[in-house]
PDB file of C-alpha atoms in Angstrom:
ATOM      1  CA  MET A   1      49.558 -16.769  30.917  1.00 59.00           C
ATOM      2  CA  SER A   2      46.042 -17.535  30.106  1.00 67.00           C
ATOM      3  CA  GLN A   3      44.180 -16.568  27.334  1.00 68.00           C
ATOM      4  CA  PRO A   4      40.873 -14.393  29.134  1.00 74.00           C
ATOM      5  CA  VAL A   5      37.751 -16.525  29.269  1.00 85.00           C
ATOM      6  CA  GLN A   6      35.449 -15.580  25.768  1.00 88.00           C
ATOM      7  CA  PRO A   7      31.405 -14.984  26.345  1.00 94.00           C
ATOM      8  CA  VAL A   8      29.824 -17.033  23.469  1.00 96.00           C
ATOM      9  CA  GLN A   9      27.141 -15.296  21.779  1.00 97.00           C
ATOM     10  CA  LEU A  10      24.336 -17.500  19.854  1.00 98.00           C
ATOM     11  CA  LEU A  11      21.606 -16.695  17.983  1.00 98.00           C
ATOM     12  CA  VAL A  12      19.376 -19.483  17.308  1.00 98.00           C
ATOM     13  CA  LEU A  13      17.119 -18.897  13.938  1.00 98.00           C
ATOM     14  CA  ILE A  14      14.077 -20.976  14.696  1.00 98.00           C
ATOM     15  CA  THR A  15      10.909 -21.473  12.063  1.00 98.00           C
ATOM     16  CA  THR A  16       8.022 -23.794  13.386  1.00 98.00           C
ATOM     17  CA  LEU A  17       5.657 -25.419  11.526  1.00 98.00           C
ATOM     18  CA  PRO A  18       2.634 -23.112   9.756  1.00 98.00           C
ATOM     19  CA  GLY A  19       0.310 -22.594  12.505  1.00 97.00           C
ATOM     20  CA  ARG A  20       2.650 -23.912  15.771  1.00 97.00           C
ATOM     21  CA  GLY A  21       4.427 -21.502  16.782  1.00 97.00           C
ATOM     22  CA  ALA A  22       2.461 -21.320  20.312  1.00 96.00           C
ATOM     23  CA  GLU A  23       3.567 -24.278  20.923  1.00 97.00           C
ATOM     24  CA  GLN A  24       7.594 -22.902  20.602  1.00 97.00           C
ATOM     25  CA  VAL A  25       6.344 -20.340  22.816  1.00 97.00           C
ATOM     26  CA  ALA A  26       4.822 -22.930  25.287  1.00 97.00           C
ATOM     27  CA  ALA A  27       8.305 -24.806  25.241  1.00 96.00           C
ATOM     28  CA  TYR A  28      10.273 -21.737  25.959  1.00 96.00           C
ATOM     29  CA  GLU A  29       8.334 -20.617  28.957  1.00 96.00           C
ATOM     30  CA  ARG A  30       8.613 -23.811  30.503  1.00 96.00           C
ATOM     31  CA  LEU A  31      12.323 -23.951  29.388  1.00 97.00           C
ATOM     32  CA  ALA A  32      13.753 -20.514  29.994  1.00 97.00           C
ATOM     33  CA  PRO A  33      13.359 -20.117  33.779  1.00 97.00           C
ATOM     34  CA  VAL A  34      15.372 -23.534  34.081  1.00 97.00           C
ATOM     35  CA  VAL A  35      17.966 -21.955  31.314  1.00 98.00           C
ATOM     36  CA  ARG A  36      18.520 -18.987  33.216  1.00 98.00           C
ATOM     37  CA  ALA A  37      19.284 -20.737  36.293  1.00 98.00           C
ATOM     38  CA  GLU A  38      22.409 -22.292  34.614  1.00 98.00           C
ATOM     39  CA  GLU A  39      26.113 -21.693  35.851  1.00 97.00           C
ATOM     40  CA  GLY A  40      27.445 -19.150  33.105  1.00 97.00           C
ATOM     41  CA  CYS A  41      24.181 -18.204  31.399  1.00 98.00           C
ATOM     42  CA  LEU A  42      24.130 -14.658  30.625  1.00 97.00           C
ATOM     43  CA  ARG A  43      21.155 -14.356  28.543  1.00 97.00           C
ATOM     44  CA  TYR A  44      18.632 -16.561  26.942  1.00 98.00           C
ATOM     45  CA  ASP A  45      15.555 -14.592  24.863  1.00 97.00           C
ATOM     46  CA  LEU A  46      13.492 -15.745  22.468  1.00 97.00           C
ATOM     47  CA  HIS A  47      12.228 -12.935  20.645  1.00 97.00           C
ATOM     48  CA  GLY A  48       9.119 -13.096  17.823  1.00 97.00           C
ATOM     49  CA  VAL A  49      10.022 -12.091  14.568  1.00 97.00           C
ATOM     50  CA  SER A  50       7.633  -9.313  13.746  1.00 95.00           C
ATOM     51  CA  GLY A  51       4.843 -10.092  11.672  1.00 94.00           C
ATOM     52  CA  ASP A  52       5.615 -14.122  11.375  1.00 96.00           C
ATOM     53  CA  PRO A  53       3.839 -16.080  13.989  1.00 96.00           C
ATOM     54  CA  ASP A  54       5.941 -18.696  13.129  1.00 97.00           C
ATOM     55  CA  ARG A  55       9.354 -17.312  13.495  1.00 98.00           C
ATOM     56  CA  PHE A  56      11.343 -16.784  16.653  1.00 98.00           C
ATOM     57  CA  VAL A  57      15.171 -16.037  17.625  1.00 98.00           C
ATOM     58  CA  LEU A  58      16.781 -17.078  20.960  1.00 98.00           C
ATOM     59  CA  ILE A  59      19.711 -15.051  21.870  1.00 97.00           C
ATOM     60  CA  GLU A  60      21.535 -16.682  23.751  1.00 98.00           C
ATOM     61  CA  ARG A  61      24.944 -15.756  25.877  1.00 97.00           C
ATOM     62  CA  TRP A  62      27.330 -17.541  28.107  1.00 98.00           C
ATOM     63  CA  ALA A  63      29.598 -17.153  30.005  1.00 97.00           C
ATOM     64  CA  SER A  64      32.539 -19.578  28.645  1.00 96.00           C
ATOM     65  CA  GLN A  65      32.242 -22.631  26.099  1.00 96.00           C
ATOM     66  CA  ALA A  66      32.285 -24.827  29.022  1.00 96.00           C
ATOM     67  CA  ALA A  67      29.168 -23.031  30.566  1.00 97.00           C
ATOM     68  CA  LEU A  68      27.608 -23.523  26.851  1.00 98.00           C
ATOM     69  CA  ALA A  69      28.961 -27.433  26.465  1.00 97.00           C
ATOM     70  CA  ALA A  70      27.486 -28.479  29.719  1.00 98.00           C
ATOM     71  CA  HIS A  71      24.049 -26.984  28.882  1.00 98.00           C
ATOM     72  CA  ASP A  72      23.627 -28.238  25.485  1.00 97.00           C
ATOM     73  CA  ALA A  73      24.797 -31.905  27.430  1.00 97.00           C
ATOM     74  CA  ALA A  74      21.641 -31.288  30.269  1.00 97.00           C
ATOM     75  CA  PRO A  75      19.264 -33.676  30.530  1.00 96.00           C
ATOM     76  CA  HIS A  76      16.658 -30.562  30.033  1.00 96.00           C
ATOM     77  CA  MET A  77      17.999 -30.019  27.004  1.00 96.00           C
ATOM     78  CA  VAL A  78      18.417 -32.860  25.492  1.00 95.00           C
ATOM     79  CA  GLU A  79      14.673 -33.674  26.749  1.00 95.00           C
ATOM     80  CA  SER A  80      13.541 -30.544  25.085  1.00 95.00           C
ATOM     81  CA  ASP A  81      15.424 -30.349  21.933  1.00 93.00           C
ATOM     82  CA  ALA A  82      13.596 -34.072  21.021  1.00 94.00           C
ATOM     83  CA  ALA A  83      10.369 -32.294  21.412  1.00 95.00           C
ATOM     84  CA  CYS A  84      10.853 -29.304  19.646  1.00 95.00           C
ATOM     85  CA  ALA A  85      11.280 -31.531  16.548  1.00 95.00           C
ATOM     86  CA  ALA A  86       7.683 -32.550  16.519  1.00 96.00           C
ATOM     87  CA  PHE A  87       6.550 -28.792  15.882  1.00 97.00           C
ATOM     88  CA  ARG A  88       9.766 -27.104  14.208  1.00 97.00           C
ATOM     89  CA  ALA A  89      10.014 -26.841  10.025  1.00 97.00           C
ATOM     90  CA  GLY A  90      13.184 -27.857  10.823  1.00 96.00           C
ATOM     91  CA  PRO A  91      16.519 -28.017  12.759  1.00 95.00           C
ATOM     92  CA  ALA A  92      17.550 -24.611  14.159  1.00 96.00           C
ATOM     93  CA  GLU A  93      20.376 -22.914  12.275  1.00 97.00           C
ATOM     94  CA  VAL A  94      22.565 -21.697  15.061  1.00 97.00           C
ATOM     95  CA  LEU A  95      24.910 -18.365  14.225  1.00 98.00           C
ATOM     96  CA  ARG A  96      28.261 -18.346  16.525  1.00 98.00           C
ATOM     97  CA  LEU A  97      28.602 -14.679  16.476  1.00 97.00           C
ATOM     98  CA  ASP A  98      32.319 -13.090  17.223  1.00 92.00           C
ATOM     99  CA  ALA A  99      32.345 -11.667  20.764  1.00 84.00           C
ATOM    100  CA  ASP A 100      33.457  -8.504  19.780  1.00 85.00           C
ATOM    101  CA  PRO A 101      31.864  -6.101  16.660  1.00 87.00           C
ATOM    102  CA  LEU A 102      33.878  -5.217  13.838  1.00 90.00           C
ATOM    103  CA  ALA A 103      34.514  -1.778  14.647  1.00 84.00           C
TER     104      ALA A 103
ATOM    105  CA  MET B   1      -3.075   8.157  26.074  1.00 58.00           C
ATOM    106  CA  SER B   2      -0.673   7.955  23.321  1.00 67.00           C
ATOM    107  CA  GLN B   3       1.111   4.432  23.075  1.00 68.00           C
ATOM    108  CA  PRO B   4       4.628   4.799  24.808  1.00 74.00           C
ATOM    109  CA  VAL B   5       7.180   4.532  21.677  1.00 85.00           C
ATOM    110  CA  GLN B   6       8.888   1.264  21.328  1.00 88.00           C
ATOM    111  CA  PRO B   7      12.247   0.823  20.375  1.00 94.00           C
ATOM    112  CA  VAL B   8      12.932  -1.385  17.009  1.00 96.00           C
ATOM    113  CA  GLN B   9      15.594  -4.123  17.078  1.00 97.00           C
ATOM    114  CA  LEU B  10      16.968  -5.611  13.723  1.00 98.00           C
ATOM    115  CA  LEU B  11      18.919  -8.521  13.269  1.00 98.00           C
ATOM    116  CA  VAL B  12      20.451  -8.337   9.671  1.00 98.00           C
ATOM    117  CA  LEU B  13      21.608 -11.440   7.808  1.00 98.00           C
ATOM    118  CA  ILE B  14      24.226 -10.685   5.556  1.00 98.00           C
ATOM    119  CA  THR B  15      26.405 -12.855   3.153  1.00 98.00           C
ATOM    120  CA  THR B  16      28.954 -11.961   0.753  1.00 98.00           C
ATOM    121  CA  LEU B  17      30.435 -13.805  -2.261  1.00 98.00           C
ATOM    122  CA  PRO B  18      32.822 -15.657  -1.613  1.00 98.00           C
ATOM    123  CA  GLY B  19      36.139 -14.541  -0.389  1.00 97.00           C
ATOM    124  CA  ARG B  20      34.706 -10.833  -0.282  1.00 97.00           C
ATOM    125  CA  GLY B  21      34.056 -10.401   3.493  1.00 97.00           C
ATOM    126  CA  ALA B  22      36.857  -8.485   3.722  1.00 96.00           C
ATOM    127  CA  GLU B  23      34.732  -5.283   1.956  1.00 97.00           C
ATOM    128  CA  GLN B  24      32.023  -5.763   3.746  1.00 97.00           C
ATOM    129  CA  VAL B  25      34.042  -4.877   7.302  1.00 97.00           C
ATOM    130  CA  ALA B  26      35.948  -2.255   5.340  1.00 96.00           C
ATOM    131  CA  ALA B  27      32.100  -0.503   4.285  1.00 96.00           C
ATOM    132  CA  TYR B  28      30.970  -1.380   7.954  1.00 96.00           C
ATOM    133  CA  GLU B  29      34.181   0.586   9.652  1.00 96.00           C
ATOM    134  CA  ARG B  30      33.562   3.563   7.407  1.00 96.00           C
ATOM    135  CA  LEU B  31      29.527   3.369   7.920  1.00 97.00           C
ATOM    136  CA  ALA B  32      29.136   2.768  11.211  1.00 97.00           C
ATOM    137  CA  PRO B  33      30.563   6.011  12.949  1.00 97.00           C
ATOM    138  CA  VAL B  34      28.321   8.075  10.458  1.00 97.00           C
ATOM    139  CA  VAL B  35      25.111   5.920  11.616  1.00 98.00           C
ATOM    140  CA  ARG B  36      25.949   5.714  15.616  1.00 98.00           C
ATOM    141  CA  ALA B  37      25.974  10.020  15.130  1.00 98.00           C
ATOM    142  CA  GLU B  38      21.934   9.376  13.542  1.00 98.00           C
ATOM    143  CA  GLU B  39      19.373  10.416  16.428  1.00 97.00           C
ATOM    144  CA  GLY B  40      17.728   7.598  17.953  1.00 97.00           C
ATOM    145  CA  CYS B  41      20.660   4.985  16.989  1.00 98.00           C
ATOM    146  CA  LEU B  42      20.853   2.843  20.131  1.00 97.00           C
ATOM    147  CA  ARG B  43      23.158   0.060  18.813  1.00 97.00           C
ATOM    148  CA  TYR B  44      24.879  -0.607  15.066  1.00 98.00           C
ATOM    149  CA  ASP B  45      27.023  -3.359  15.879  1.00 97.00           C
ATOM    150  CA  LEU B  46      28.457  -5.983  12.986  1.00 97.00           C
ATOM    151  CA  HIS B  47      29.568  -9.506  14.399  1.00 97.00           C
ATOM    152  CA  GLY B  48      31.245 -12.235  12.100  1.00 97.00           C
ATOM    153  CA  VAL B  49      29.694 -15.445  12.308  1.00 97.00           C
ATOM    154  CA  SER B  50      32.530 -17.560  13.861  1.00 96.00           C
ATOM    155  CA  GLY B  51      34.135 -19.757  11.337  1.00 94.00           C
ATOM    156  CA  ASP B  52      32.585 -18.154   7.888  1.00 96.00           C
ATOM    157  CA  PRO B  53      34.727 -15.237   6.945  1.00 96.00           C
ATOM    158  CA  ASP B  54      31.320 -14.061   4.492  1.00 97.00           C
ATOM    159  CA  ARG B  55      28.591 -14.279   6.924  1.00 98.00           C
ATOM    160  CA  PHE B  56      27.351 -11.487   9.220  1.00 98.00           C
ATOM    161  CA  VAL B  57      24.677 -10.169  11.570  1.00 98.00           C
ATOM    162  CA  LEU B  58      24.103  -6.588  12.342  1.00 98.00           C
ATOM    163  CA  ILE B  59      22.731  -6.033  15.156  1.00 97.00           C
ATOM    164  CA  GLU B  60      20.591  -2.470  15.177  1.00 98.00           C
ATOM    165  CA  ARG B  61      18.417  -0.779  17.772  1.00 97.00           C
ATOM    166  CA  TRP B  62      16.685   2.057  17.148  1.00 98.00           C
ATOM    167  CA  ALA B  63      14.855   4.131  19.604  1.00 97.00           C
ATOM    168  CA  SER B  64      11.493   4.320  17.451  1.00 96.00           C
ATOM    169  CA  GLN B  65      10.350   3.671  13.866  1.00 96.00           C
ATOM    170  CA  ALA B  66      10.350   7.229  12.756  1.00 96.00           C
ATOM    171  CA  ALA B  67      14.157   6.809  13.714  1.00 97.00           C
ATOM    172  CA  LEU B  68      15.096   3.584  11.606  1.00 98.00           C
ATOM    173  CA  ALA B  69      12.939   5.285   9.020  1.00 97.00           C
ATOM    174  CA  ALA B  70      15.053   8.683   8.416  1.00 98.00           C
ATOM    175  CA  HIS B  71      17.648   6.139   8.748  1.00 98.00           C
ATOM    176  CA  ASP B  72      17.051   3.945   6.329  1.00 97.00           C
ATOM    177  CA  ALA B  73      16.032   7.364   3.887  1.00 97.00           C
ATOM    178  CA  ALA B  74      19.573   9.057   4.508  1.00 97.00           C
ATOM    179  CA  PRO B  75      21.567   9.240   1.603  1.00 96.00           C
ATOM    180  CA  HIS B  76      24.874   7.567   2.873  1.00 96.00           C
ATOM    181  CA  MET B  77      22.821   4.328   3.553  1.00 96.00           C
ATOM    182  CA  VAL B  78      21.053   5.184   0.177  1.00 95.00           C
ATOM    183  CA  GLU B  79      24.671   4.656  -1.142  1.00 95.00           C
ATOM    184  CA  SER B  80      26.133   2.384   0.898  1.00 95.00           C
ATOM    185  CA  ASP B  81      23.488   0.211   0.019  1.00 92.00           C
ATOM    186  CA  ALA B  82      23.730   0.562  -3.174  1.00 94.00           C
ATOM    187  CA  ALA B  83      27.819  -0.398  -2.838  1.00 95.00           C
ATOM    188  CA  CYS B  84      26.975  -3.211  -0.873  1.00 95.00           C
ATOM    189  CA  ALA B  85      25.418  -5.364  -3.841  1.00 95.00           C
ATOM    190  CA  ALA B  86      28.463  -5.220  -5.584  1.00 96.00           C
ATOM    191  CA  PHE B  87      30.195  -7.848  -3.045  1.00 97.00           C
ATOM    192  CA  ARG B  88      27.145  -9.820  -1.575  1.00 97.00           C
ATOM    193  CA  ALA B  89      25.923 -12.925  -2.712  1.00 97.00           C
ATOM    194  CA  GLY B  90      21.619 -11.300  -2.874  1.00 96.00           C
ATOM    195  CA  PRO B  91      19.821  -8.893  -0.364  1.00 95.00           C
ATOM    196  CA  ALA B  92      20.340  -8.704   3.367  1.00 96.00           C
ATOM    197  CA  GLU B  93      17.203 -10.750   5.250  1.00 97.00           C
ATOM    198  CA  VAL B  94      16.367  -8.322   8.020  1.00 97.00           C
ATOM    199  CA  LEU B  95      14.525  -9.873  10.612  1.00 98.00           C
ATOM    200  CA  ARG B  96      12.339  -7.630  13.091  1.00 98.00           C
ATOM    201  CA  LEU B  97      12.330  -8.949  16.519  1.00 97.00           C
ATOM    202  CA  ASP B  98       8.842  -8.122  18.665  1.00 92.00           C
ATOM    203  CA  ALA B  99      11.053  -5.697  21.458  1.00 83.00           C
ATOM    204  CA  ASP B 100      10.301  -7.875  24.555  1.00 85.00           C
ATOM    205  CA  PRO B 101      11.425 -11.789  24.854  1.00 87.00           C
ATOM    206  CA  LEU B 102       8.523 -13.847  25.347  1.00 90.00           C
ATOM    207  CA  ALA B 103       9.268 -14.615  28.348  1.00 84.00           C
TER     208      ALA B 103
END
């Protein structure tokens, strides 16, 4: 019997160069509708970090690893990742969370 | 007319000393039922970070700032915070997220 497909939950910690948070928001506003229309996309929400206009957390939830892999390889993501490098302070940190809480 | 009370969403990024993640899990298993019974606690979920037994993310959601403040001051939290220092690599990083996603 095959294992049930587990959803994938990611927290992507993003820091932009000082004063360039608005470019991150604009890029996300363009990208979010496209990503949310992708197969298996359950959540794609960018939140600001209170008190810091240059820090963000992108909360992603995917129905499966395959859906996430297709997302990562999608032309609009390859293009977006390249463009975002211009205003980010460094690579985003991606935390993949275990599906279920520990208690 | 008073402002609607906004829920508070926190991501608490936790790193333990090498090899001591199990102590964090045990402490959380004791604490979670007590915290979830607190007034205004909407979510209190500790997730492991895949591939790293010493990293965790605590996802908290509170009905109001007042509920969170009461939580932080509660004797069981004061006691827990002191005890957790023994096995953590440093202070947890608390990210307070803006209530709504940016788009």
